Tab-separated table of C-alpha atoms and ligand atoms in Angstrom:
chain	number	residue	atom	x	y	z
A	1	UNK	CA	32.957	-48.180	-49.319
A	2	UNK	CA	33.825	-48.974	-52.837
A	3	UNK	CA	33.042	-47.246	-56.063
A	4	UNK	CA	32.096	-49.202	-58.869
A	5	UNK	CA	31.510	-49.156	-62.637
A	6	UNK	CA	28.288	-49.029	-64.159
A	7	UNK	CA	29.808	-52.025	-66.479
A	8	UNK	CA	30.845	-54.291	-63.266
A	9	UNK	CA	27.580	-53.888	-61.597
A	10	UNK	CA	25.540	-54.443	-65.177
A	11	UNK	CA	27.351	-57.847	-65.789
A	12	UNK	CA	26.986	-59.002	-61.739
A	13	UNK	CA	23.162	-58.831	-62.422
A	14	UNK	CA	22.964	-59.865	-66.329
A	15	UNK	CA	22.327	-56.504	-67.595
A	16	UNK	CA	19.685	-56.480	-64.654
A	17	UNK	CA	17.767	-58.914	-65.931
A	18	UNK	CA	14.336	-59.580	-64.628
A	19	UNK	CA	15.959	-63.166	-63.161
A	20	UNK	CA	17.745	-60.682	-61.054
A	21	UNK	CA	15.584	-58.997	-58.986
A	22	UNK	CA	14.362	-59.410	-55.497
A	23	UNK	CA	12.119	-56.839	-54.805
A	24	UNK	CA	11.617	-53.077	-56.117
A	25	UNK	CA	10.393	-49.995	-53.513
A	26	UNK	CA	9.854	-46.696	-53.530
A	27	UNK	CA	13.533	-46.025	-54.634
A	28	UNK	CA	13.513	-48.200	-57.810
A	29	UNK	CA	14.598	-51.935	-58.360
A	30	UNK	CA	16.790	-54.293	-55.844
A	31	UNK	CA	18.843	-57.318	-57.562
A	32	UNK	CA	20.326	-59.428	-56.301
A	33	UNK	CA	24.466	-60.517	-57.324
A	34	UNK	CA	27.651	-62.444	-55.991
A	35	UNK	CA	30.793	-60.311	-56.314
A	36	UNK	CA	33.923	-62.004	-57.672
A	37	UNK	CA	35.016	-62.721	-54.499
A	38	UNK	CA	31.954	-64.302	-53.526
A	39	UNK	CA	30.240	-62.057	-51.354
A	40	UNK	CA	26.338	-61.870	-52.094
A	41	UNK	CA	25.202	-58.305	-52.367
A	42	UNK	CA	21.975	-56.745	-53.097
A	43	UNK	CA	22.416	-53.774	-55.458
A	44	UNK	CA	19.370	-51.398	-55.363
A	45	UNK	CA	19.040	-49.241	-59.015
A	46	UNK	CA	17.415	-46.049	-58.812
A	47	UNK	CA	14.475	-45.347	-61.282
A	48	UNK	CA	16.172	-43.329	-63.911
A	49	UNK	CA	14.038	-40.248	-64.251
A	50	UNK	CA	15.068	-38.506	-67.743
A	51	UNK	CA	13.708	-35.036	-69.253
A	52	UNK	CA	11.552	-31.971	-68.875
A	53	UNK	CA	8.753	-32.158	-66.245
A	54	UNK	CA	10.702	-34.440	-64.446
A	55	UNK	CA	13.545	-32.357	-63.621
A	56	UNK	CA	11.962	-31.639	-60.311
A	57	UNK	CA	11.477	-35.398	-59.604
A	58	UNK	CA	14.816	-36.211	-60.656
A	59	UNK	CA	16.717	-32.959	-58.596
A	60	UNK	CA	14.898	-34.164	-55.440
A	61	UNK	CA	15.988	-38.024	-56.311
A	62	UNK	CA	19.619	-37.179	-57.017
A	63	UNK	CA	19.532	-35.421	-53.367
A	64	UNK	CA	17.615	-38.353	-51.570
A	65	UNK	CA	20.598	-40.324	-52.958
A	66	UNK	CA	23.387	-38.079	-51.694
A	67	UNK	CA	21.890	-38.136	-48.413
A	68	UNK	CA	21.424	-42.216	-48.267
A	69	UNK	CA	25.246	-42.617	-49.325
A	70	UNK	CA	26.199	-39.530	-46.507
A	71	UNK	CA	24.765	-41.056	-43.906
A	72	UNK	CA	25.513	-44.754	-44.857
A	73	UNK	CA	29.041	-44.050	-45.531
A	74	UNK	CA	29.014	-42.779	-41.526
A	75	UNK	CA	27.055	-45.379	-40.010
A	76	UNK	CA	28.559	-49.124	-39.126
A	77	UNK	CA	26.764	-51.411	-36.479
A	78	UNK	CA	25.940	-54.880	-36.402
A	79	UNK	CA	22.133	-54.082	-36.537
A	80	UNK	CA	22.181	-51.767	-39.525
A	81	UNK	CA	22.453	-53.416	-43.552
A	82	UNK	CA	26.057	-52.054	-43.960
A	83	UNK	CA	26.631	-50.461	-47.807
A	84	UNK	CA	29.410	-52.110	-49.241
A	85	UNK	CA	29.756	-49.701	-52.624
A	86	UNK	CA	27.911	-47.251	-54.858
A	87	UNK	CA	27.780	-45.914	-58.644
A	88	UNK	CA	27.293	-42.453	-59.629
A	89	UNK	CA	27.573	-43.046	-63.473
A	90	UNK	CA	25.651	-41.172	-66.087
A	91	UNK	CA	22.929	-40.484	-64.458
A	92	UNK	CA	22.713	-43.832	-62.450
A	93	UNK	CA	21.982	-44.088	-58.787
A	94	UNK	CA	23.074	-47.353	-57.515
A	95	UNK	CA	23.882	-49.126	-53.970
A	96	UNK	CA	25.500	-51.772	-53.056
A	97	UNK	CA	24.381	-53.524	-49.441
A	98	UNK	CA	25.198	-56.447	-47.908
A	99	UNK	CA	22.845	-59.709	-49.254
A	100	UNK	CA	19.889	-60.391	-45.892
A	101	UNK	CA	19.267	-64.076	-47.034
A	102	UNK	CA	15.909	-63.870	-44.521
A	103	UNK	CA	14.540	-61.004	-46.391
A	104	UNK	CA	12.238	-58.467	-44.372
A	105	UNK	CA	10.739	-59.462	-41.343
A	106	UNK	CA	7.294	-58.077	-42.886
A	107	UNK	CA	7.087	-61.137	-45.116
A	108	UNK	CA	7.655	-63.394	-42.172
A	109	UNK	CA	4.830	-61.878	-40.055
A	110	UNK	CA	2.410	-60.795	-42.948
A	111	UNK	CA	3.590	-63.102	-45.961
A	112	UNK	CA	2.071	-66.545	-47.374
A	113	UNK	CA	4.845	-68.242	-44.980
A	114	UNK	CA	3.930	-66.490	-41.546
A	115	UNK	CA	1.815	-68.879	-40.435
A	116	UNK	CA	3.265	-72.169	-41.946
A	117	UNK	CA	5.841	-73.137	-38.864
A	118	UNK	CA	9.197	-72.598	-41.567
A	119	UNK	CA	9.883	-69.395	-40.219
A	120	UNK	CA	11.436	-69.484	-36.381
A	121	UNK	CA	9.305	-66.182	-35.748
A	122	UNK	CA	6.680	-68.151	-35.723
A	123	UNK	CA	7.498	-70.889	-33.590
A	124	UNK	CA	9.338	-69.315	-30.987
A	125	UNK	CA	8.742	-66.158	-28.537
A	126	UNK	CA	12.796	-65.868	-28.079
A	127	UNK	CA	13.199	-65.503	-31.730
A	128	UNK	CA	10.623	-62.933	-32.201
A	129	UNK	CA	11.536	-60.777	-29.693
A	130	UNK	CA	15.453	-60.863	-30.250
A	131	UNK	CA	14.450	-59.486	-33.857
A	132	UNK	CA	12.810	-56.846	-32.112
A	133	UNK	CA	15.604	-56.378	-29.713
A	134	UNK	CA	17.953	-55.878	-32.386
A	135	UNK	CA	16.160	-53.775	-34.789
A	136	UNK	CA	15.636	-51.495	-31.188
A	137	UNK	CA	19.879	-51.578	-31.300
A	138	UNK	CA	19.800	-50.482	-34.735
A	139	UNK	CA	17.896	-47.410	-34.181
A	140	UNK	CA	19.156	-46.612	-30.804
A	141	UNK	CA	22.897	-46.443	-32.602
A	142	UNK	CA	21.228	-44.094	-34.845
A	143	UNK	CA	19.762	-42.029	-31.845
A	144	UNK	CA	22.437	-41.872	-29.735
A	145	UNK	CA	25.936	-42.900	-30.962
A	146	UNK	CA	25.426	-41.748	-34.438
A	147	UNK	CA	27.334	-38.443	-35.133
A	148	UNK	CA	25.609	-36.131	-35.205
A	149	UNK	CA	22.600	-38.216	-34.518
A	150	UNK	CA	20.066	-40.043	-37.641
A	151	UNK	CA	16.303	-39.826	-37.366
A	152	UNK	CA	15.267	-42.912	-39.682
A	153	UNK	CA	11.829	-41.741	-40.774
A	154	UNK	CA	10.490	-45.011	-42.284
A	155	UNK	CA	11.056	-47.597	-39.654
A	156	UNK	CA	8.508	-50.770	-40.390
A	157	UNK	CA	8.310	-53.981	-40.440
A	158	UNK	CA	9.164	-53.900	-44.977
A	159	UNK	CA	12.756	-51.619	-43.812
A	160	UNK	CA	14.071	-54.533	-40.994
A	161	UNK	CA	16.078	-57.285	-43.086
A	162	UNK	CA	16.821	-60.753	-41.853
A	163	UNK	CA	20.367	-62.390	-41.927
A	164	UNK	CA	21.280	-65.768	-42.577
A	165	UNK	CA	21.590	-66.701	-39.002
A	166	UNK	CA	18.088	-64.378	-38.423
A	167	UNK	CA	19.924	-61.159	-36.723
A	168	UNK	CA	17.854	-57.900	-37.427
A	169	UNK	CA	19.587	-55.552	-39.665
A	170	UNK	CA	17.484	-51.972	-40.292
A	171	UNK	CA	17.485	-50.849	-43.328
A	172	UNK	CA	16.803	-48.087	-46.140
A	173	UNK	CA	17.746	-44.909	-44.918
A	174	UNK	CA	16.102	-43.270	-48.173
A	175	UNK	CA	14.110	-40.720	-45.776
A	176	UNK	CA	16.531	-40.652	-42.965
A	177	UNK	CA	17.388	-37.043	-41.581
A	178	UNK	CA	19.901	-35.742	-39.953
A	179	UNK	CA	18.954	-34.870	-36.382
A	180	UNK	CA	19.529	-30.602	-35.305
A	181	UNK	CA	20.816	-31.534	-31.885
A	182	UNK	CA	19.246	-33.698	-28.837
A	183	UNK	CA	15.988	-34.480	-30.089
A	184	UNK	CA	13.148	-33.558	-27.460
A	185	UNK	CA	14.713	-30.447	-26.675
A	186	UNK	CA	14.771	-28.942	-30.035
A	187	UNK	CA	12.986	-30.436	-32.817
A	188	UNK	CA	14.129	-30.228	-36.590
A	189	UNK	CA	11.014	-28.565	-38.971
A	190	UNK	CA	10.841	-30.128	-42.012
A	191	UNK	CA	9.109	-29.227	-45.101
A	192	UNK	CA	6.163	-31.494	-45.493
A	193	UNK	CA	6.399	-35.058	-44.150
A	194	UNK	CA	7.789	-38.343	-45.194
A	195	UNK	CA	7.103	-41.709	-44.280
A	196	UNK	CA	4.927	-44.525	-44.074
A	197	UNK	CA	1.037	-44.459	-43.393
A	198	UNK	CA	0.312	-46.408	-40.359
A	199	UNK	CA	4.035	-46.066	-39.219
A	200	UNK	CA	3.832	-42.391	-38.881
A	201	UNK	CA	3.633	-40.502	-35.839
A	202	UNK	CA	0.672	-38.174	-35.420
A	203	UNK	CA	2.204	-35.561	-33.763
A	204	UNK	CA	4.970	-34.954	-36.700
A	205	UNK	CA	2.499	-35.026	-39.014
A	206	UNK	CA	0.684	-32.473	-37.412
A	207	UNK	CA	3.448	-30.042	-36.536
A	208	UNK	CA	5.966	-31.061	-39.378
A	209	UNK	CA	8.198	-30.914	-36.369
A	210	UNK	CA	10.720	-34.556	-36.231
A	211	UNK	CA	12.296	-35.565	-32.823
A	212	UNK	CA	13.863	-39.066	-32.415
A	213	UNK	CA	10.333	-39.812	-30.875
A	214	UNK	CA	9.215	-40.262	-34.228
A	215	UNK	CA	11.090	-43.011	-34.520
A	216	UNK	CA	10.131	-44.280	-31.354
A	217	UNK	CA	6.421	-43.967	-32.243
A	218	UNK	CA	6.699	-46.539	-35.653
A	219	UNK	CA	8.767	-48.398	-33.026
A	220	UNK	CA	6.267	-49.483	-30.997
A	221	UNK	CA	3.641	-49.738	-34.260
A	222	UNK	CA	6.499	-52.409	-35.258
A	223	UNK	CA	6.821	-53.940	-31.762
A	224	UNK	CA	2.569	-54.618	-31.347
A	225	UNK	CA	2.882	-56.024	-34.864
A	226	UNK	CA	5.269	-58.602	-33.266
A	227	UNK	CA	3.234	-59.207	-30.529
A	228	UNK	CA	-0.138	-59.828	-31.955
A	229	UNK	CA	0.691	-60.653	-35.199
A	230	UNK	CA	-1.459	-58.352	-36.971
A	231	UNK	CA	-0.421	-55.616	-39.608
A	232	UNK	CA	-0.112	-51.928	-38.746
A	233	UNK	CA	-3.466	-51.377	-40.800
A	234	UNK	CA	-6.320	-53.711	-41.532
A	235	UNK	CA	-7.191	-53.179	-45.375
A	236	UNK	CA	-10.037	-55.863	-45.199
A	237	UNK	CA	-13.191	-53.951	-46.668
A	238	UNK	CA	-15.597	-55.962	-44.629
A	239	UNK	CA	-14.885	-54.788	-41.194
A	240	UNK	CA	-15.281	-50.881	-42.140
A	241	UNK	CA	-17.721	-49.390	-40.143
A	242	UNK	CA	-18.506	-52.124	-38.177
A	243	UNK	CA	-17.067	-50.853	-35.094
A	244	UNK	CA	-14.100	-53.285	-35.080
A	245	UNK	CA	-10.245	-51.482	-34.681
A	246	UNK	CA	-8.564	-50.713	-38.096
A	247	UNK	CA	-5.460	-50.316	-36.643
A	248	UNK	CA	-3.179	-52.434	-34.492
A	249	UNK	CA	-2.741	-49.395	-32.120
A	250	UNK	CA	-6.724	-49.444	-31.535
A	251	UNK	CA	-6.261	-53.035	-31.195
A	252	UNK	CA	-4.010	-53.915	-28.815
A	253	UNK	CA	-3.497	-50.682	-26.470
A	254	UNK	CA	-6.836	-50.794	-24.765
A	255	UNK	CA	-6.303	-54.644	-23.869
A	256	UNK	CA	-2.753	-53.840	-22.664
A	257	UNK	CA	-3.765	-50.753	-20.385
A	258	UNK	CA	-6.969	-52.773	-18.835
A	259	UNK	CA	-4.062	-55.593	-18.360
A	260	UNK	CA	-5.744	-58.092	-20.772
A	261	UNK	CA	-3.101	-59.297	-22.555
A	262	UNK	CA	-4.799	-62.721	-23.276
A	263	UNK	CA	-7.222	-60.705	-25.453
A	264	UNK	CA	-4.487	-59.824	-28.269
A	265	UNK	CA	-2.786	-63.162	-28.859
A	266	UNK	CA	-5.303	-64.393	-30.546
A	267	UNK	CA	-3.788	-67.246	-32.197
A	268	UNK	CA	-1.669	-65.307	-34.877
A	269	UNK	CA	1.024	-65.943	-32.806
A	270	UNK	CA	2.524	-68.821	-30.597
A	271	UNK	CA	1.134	-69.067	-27.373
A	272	UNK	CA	3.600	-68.024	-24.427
A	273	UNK	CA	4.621	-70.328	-21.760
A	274	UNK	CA	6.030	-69.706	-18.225
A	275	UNK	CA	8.225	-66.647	-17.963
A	276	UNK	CA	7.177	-65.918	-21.903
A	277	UNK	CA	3.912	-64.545	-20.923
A	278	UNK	CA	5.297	-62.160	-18.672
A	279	UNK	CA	7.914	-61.372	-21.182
A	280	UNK	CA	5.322	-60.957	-23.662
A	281	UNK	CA	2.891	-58.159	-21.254
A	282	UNK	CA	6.140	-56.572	-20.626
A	283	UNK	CA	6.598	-56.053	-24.631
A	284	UNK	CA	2.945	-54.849	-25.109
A	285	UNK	CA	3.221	-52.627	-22.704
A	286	UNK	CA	6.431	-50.762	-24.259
A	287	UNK	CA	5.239	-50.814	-27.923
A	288	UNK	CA	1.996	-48.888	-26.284
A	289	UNK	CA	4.086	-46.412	-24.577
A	290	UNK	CA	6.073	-45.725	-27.688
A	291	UNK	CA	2.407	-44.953	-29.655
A	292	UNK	CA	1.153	-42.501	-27.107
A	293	UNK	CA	-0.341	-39.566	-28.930
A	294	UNK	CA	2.550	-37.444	-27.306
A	295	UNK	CA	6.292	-37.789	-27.974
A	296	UNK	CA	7.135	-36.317	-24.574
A	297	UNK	CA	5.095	-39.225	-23.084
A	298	UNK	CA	7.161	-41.619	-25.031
A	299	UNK	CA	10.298	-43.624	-23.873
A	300	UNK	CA	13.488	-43.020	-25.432
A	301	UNK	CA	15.436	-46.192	-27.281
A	302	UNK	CA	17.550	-47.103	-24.537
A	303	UNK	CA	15.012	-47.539	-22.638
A	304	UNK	CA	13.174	-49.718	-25.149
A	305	UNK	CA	16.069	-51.525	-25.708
A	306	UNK	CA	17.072	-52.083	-22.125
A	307	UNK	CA	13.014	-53.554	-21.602
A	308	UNK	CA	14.211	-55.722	-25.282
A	309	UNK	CA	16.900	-57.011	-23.226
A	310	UNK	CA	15.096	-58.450	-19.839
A	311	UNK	CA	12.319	-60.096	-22.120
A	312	UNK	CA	14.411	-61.827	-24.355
A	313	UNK	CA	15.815	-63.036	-21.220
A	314	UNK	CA	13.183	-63.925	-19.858
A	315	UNK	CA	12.427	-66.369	-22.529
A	316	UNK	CA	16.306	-67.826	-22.536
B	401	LIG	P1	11.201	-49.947	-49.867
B	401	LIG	O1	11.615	-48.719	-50.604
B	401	LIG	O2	9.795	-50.390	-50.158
B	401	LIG	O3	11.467	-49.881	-48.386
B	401	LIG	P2	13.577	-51.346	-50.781
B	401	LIG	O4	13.802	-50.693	-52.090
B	401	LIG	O5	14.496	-51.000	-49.672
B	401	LIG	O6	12.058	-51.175	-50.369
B	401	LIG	O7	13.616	-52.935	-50.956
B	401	LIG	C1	12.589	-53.669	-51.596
B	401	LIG	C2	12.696	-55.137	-51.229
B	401	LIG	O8	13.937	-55.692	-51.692
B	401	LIG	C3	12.697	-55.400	-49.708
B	401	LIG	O9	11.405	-55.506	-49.177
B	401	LIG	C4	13.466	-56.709	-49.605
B	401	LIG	O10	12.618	-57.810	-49.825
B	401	LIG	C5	14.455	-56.616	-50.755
B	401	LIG	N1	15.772	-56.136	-50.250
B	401	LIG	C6	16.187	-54.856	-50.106
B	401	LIG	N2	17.440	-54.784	-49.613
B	401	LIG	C7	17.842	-56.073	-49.449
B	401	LIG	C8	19.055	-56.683	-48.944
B	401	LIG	N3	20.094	-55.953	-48.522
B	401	LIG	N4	19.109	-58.031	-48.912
B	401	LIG	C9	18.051	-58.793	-49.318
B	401	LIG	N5	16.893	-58.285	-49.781
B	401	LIG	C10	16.770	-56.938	-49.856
């Protein structure tokens, strides 16, 4: 991975002019830029914190960094958003990833577009569940032929990027951790926890204690988004204490354990046809197993991704 100059990167993106920018997250600001030899990039800028009371802030910032460009610079699969350079210069933090023309899958199931037929997600079961298929590749290469192995930490729907021809790349490896050694055996304690509400697993936020089955857990949040077509957590105001699920878990695993599938495609996404619909159970009923309240009851990735594999199948 390449090292470049805070000059370079500031005339790629116009000074890093508002025009620029795609997106900004928890990290700081993402523009986007065309190298000179034509390859589009997206280069994410780190919030510059400066003085005083936020020398804390900026101590812990400077490490997240490290860590992102450590385990980035190790990591290189087909279903992971592959860094292609960095800049360490006064004071900067700056990446440099490969361009996802598609942009994250959570605008194509949640966004002013997910319902209006021009995304393929929409349209067609095979599509939808080969994204899932090969964000499950992207985190099972972290689990189990990483070295040593990556716990992600923030998988969701906002951290899976889409290509131009609409492969699943995960991405933003921000809170990643490296694992202590085979996760259910001996779990790494961390200090406090990181991650995403509605994505997070119960049981590390409870003991502080991360496994790969933490992953596995926002997994399967991820994988009943994709099936119903709902978001992790309803934020509309006038279903609150009315009774009616808040969350996609309490949505969709009850139907899926009394075998109802029919009750949680509701019309938010296509309907399935022939061997889709059996395809489709088959999918519920992983992304519920990954959500059980217990990581030991949980599958592992292969195993989610070898399910991935015979439904996509299927739907061929
Ligand atoms: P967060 O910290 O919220 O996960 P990021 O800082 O990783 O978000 O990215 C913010 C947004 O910028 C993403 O939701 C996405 O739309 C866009 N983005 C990030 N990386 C890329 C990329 N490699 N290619 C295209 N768009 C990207």
């Amino acid at each position: 991975c390449e090292e470049f100059t805070l000059k370079d990167l500031s005339r790629l993106t116009n000074g890093f002019a508002e025009e620029a920018k795609i997106g900004s997250g928890s990290f700081g600001s993402v523009y986007r830029a065309k190298l000179p030899d034509g390859r589009e990039v997206a280069i994410k800028r780190a919030e510059r914190a400066s003085t005083g009371a936020r020398r804390r802030r900026r101590f812990d910032a400077e490490r997240a960094f490290r860590s992102e460009l450590r385990l980035l610079s190790r990591v290189n699969h087909r279903n992971l958003v592959s860094l292609l350079g960095f800049c360490e210069e006064r004071g900067e933090r700056i990446l440099v990833f490969e361009f996802m023309p598609h942009g994250a899958l959570h605008d194509h199931l949640h966004g002013e577009d997910a319902g209006s037929g021009h995304s393929p997600l929409f349209s067609s079961w095979e599509a939808r569940l080969r994204v899932a298929l090969d964000a499950a590749r992207g985190v099972e290469y972290l689990h189990c032929y990483a070295v040593p192995p990556i716990i992600h930490r923030d998988i969701k729907p906002s951290n899976i990027l889409l290509d131009d021809d609409w492969t699943a790349k995960v991405s933003d490896f921000g809170l990643s951790l490296v694992s202590g050694a085979s996760a259910s055996t001996s779990p790494t304690t961390t200090s406090g926890t990181a991650g995403t509400v509605g994505y997070m697993d119960p049981e590390y936020y409870r003991l502080q204690e991360l496994t790969e089955r933490s992953d596995v857990y926002s997994f399967g949040v991820v994988l009943l988004e994709l099936v119903t077509g709902r978001k992790a957590i309803h934020r509309d105001q006038s279903q609150e204490g009315s009774g009616s699920p808040r969350n996609v878990i309490e949505f969709a695993v009850p139907a899926v354990e009394a075998g109802n599938i029919a009750k949680i495609l509701d019309g938010r996404v296509p309907e399935p046809r022939g061997h889709e619909v059996e395809a489709v159970a088959r999918v519920a009923k992983i992304g519920a197993e990954c959500v059980r309240p217990r990581g030991r009851g949980r599958p592992v990735m292969s195993e989610v991704v070898a399910e991935l594999e015979w439904a996509v199948t299927l739907c061929e």
